[in-house]
Short mmCIF file of C-alpha atoms in Angstrom, two decimals:
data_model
loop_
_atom_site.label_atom_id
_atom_site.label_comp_id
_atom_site.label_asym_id
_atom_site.label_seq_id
_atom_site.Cartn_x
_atom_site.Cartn_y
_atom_site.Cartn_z
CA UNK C 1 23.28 0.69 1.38
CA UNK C 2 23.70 -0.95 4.61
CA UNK C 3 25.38 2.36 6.03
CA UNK C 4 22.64 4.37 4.69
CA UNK C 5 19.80 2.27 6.39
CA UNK C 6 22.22 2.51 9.47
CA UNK C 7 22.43 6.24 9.66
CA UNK C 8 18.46 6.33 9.05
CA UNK C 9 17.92 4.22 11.92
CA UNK C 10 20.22 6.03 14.30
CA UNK C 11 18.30 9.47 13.09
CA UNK C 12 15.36 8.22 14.75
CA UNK C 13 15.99 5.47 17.01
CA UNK C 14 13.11 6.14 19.07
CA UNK C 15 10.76 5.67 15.92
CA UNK C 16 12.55 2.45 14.69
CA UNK C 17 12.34 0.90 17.96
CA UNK C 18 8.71 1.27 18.11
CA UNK C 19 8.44 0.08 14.56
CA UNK C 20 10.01 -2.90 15.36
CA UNK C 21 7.96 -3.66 18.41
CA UNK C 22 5.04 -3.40 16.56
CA UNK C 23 6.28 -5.83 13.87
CA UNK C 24 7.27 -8.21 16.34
CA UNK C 25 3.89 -8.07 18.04
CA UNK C 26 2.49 -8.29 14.56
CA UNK C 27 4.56 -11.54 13.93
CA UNK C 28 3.52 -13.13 16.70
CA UNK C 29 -0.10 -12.19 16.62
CA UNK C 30 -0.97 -13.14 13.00
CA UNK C 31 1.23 -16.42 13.19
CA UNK C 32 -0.17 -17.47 16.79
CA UNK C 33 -3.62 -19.48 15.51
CA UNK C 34 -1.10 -21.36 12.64
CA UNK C 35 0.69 -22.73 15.86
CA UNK C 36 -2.09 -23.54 17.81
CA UNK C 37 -4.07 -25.09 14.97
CA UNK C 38 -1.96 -26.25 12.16
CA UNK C 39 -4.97 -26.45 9.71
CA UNK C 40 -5.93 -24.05 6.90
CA UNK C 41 -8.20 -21.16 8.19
CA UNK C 42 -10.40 -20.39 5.77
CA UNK C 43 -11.68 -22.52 2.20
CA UNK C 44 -9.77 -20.55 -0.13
CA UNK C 45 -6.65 -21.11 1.07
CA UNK C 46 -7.56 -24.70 -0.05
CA UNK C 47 -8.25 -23.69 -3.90
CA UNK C 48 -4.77 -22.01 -3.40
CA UNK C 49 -3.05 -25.03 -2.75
CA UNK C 50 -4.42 -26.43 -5.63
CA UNK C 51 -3.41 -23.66 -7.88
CA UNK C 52 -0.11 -23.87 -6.49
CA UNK C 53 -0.22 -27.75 -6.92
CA UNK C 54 -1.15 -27.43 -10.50
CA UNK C 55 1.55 -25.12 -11.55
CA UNK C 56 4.15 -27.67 -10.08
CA UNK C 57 2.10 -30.09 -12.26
CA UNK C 58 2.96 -27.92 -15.49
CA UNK C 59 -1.21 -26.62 -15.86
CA UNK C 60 -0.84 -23.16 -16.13
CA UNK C 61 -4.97 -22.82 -16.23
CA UNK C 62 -5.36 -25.11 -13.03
CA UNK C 63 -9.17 -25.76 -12.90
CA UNK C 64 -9.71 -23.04 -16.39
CA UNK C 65 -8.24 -20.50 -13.57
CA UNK C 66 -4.85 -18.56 -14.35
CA UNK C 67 -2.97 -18.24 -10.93
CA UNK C 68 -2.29 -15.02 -9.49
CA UNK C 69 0.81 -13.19 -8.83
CA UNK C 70 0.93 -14.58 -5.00
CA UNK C 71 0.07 -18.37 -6.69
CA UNK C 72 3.52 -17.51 -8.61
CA UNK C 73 5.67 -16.42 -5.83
CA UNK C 74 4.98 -18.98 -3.53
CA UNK C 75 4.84 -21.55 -6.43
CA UNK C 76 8.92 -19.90 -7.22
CA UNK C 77 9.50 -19.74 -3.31
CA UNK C 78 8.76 -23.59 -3.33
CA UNK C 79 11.21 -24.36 -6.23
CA UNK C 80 13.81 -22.49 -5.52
CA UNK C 81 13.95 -22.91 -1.30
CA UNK C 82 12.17 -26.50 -0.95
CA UNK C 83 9.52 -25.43 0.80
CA UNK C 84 6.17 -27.34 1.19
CA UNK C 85 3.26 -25.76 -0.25
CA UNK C 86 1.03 -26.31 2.64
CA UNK C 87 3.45 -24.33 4.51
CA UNK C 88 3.95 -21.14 2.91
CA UNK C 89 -0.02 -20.91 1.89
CA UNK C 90 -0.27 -21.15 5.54
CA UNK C 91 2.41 -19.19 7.06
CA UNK C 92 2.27 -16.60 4.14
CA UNK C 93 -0.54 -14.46 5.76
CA UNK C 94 1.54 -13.22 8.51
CA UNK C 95 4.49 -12.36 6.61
CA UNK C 96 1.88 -10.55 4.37
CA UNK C 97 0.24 -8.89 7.07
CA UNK C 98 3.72 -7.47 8.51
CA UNK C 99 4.37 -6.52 4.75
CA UNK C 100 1.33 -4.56 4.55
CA UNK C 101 1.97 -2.87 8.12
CA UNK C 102 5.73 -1.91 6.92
CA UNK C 103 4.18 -0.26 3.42
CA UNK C 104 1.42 1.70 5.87
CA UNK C 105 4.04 2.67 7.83
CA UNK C 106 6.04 4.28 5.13
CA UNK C 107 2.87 5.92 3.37
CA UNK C 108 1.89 7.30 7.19
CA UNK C 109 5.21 8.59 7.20
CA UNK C 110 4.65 10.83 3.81
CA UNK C 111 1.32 11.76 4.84
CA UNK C 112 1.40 12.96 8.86
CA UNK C 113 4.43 16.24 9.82
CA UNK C 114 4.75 14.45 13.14
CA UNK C 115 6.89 11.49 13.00
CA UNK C 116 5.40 9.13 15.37
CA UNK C 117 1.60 10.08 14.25
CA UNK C 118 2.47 6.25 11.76
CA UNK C 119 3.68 4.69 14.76
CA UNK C 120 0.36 5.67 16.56
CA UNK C 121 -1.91 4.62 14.12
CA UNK C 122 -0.15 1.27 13.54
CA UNK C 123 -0.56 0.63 17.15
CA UNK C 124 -4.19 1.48 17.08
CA UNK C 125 -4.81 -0.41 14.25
CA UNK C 126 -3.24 -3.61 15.98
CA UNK C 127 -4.54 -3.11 19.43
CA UNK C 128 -8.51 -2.78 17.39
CA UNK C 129 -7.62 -5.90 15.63
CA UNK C 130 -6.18 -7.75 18.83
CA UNK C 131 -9.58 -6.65 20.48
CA UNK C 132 -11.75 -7.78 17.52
CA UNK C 133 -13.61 -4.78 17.13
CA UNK C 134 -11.72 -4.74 13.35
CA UNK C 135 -11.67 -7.30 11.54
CA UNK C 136 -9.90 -6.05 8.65
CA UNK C 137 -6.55 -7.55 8.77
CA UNK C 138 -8.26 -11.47 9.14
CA UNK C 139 -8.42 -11.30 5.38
CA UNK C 140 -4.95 -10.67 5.12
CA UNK C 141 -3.75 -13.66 7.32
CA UNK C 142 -5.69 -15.78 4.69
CA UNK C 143 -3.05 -14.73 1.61
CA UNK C 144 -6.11 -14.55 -0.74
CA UNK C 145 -4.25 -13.09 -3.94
CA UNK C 146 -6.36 -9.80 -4.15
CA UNK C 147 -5.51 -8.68 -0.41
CA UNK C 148 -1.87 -9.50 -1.58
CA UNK C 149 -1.89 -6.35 -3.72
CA UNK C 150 -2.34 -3.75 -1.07
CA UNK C 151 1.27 -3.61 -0.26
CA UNK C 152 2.08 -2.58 -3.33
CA UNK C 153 -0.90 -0.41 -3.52
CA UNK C 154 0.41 1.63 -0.52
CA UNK C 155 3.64 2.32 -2.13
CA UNK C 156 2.10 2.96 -5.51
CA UNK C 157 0.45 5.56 -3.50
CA UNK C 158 3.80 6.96 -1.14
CA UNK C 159 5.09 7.61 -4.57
CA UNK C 160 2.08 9.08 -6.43
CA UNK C 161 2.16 11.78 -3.47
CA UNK C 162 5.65 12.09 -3.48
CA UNK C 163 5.50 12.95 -7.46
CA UNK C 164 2.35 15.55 -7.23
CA UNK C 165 4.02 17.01 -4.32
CA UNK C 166 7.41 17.50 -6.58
CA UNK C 167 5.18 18.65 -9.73
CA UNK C 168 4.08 21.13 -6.95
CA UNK C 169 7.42 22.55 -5.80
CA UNK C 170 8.46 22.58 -9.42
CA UNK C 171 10.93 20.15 -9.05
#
């Protein structure tokens, strides 16, 4: 596997190289107001502490709410790795904002013929959002559960479109 992803990356170093520029800029842009203000951005992200906290308490229906997929993950990331609620409900918004930037990515790359077209509109999609004329990806950086599901949304789609298109060629 590691070959394969080797040989894919030396096909197109160019494209890869970009990629990764744009998820390091990414990284550092969604992650920068967690370092300069080590608070919780928005009031959810307090109720999804407290979802989290209950289901280390053993309350499944936390508050008559069942937690969401992302309440689960980051309540199995805590168990299993040791790490502190507080900082994975705060730090999990940029590694879900990369997330969903890496599933656009591969979705842009089934949908455009040229290959940096995904590259281009990543780029533009960051530089509107560093600008704040978007304002899109702010919801993201908050890990509210529902905005958690888009990066599985976009491959649900890369593979929908990969299926019609092989129904198409009769494949």
């Amino acid at each position: 596997r590691v070959k394969l992803l080797w040989r894919t990356v030396q096909a197109h170093p160019l494209d890869y190289f970009f990629l990764g520029a744009i998820v390091v800029y990414a990284l550092v842009y969604f992650s920068w107001g967690v370092f300069q203000n080590t608070s919780y951005g928005f009031g959810d992200q307090y109720v999804h502490h407290s979802w989290i906290y209950g289901l280390m308490q053993g309350k499944i229906f936390f508050d008559g709410i069942y937690p969401a997929g992302m309440h689960c993950m980051l309540y199995t990331i805590r168990i299993l790795l040791g790490v502190k609620v507080y900082s994975l409900v705060l730090f999990f918004g940029c590694i879900q904002c990369v997330l969903f930037l890496l599933a656009s990515y591969c979705l842009l790359r089934e949908l455009f013929r040229w290959r940096f077209t995904p590259i281009l509109v990543l780029a533009g999609f960051i530089l509107l959002e560093a600008s704040g004329s978007l304002t899109a990806m702010s919801r993201l950086q908050y890990t509210i559960p529902m905005e958690f599901a888009f990066t599985p949304q976009m491959i649900c789609v890369l593979y929908l479109i990969r299926y019609l298109r092989c129904l198409h060629c009769g494949g």
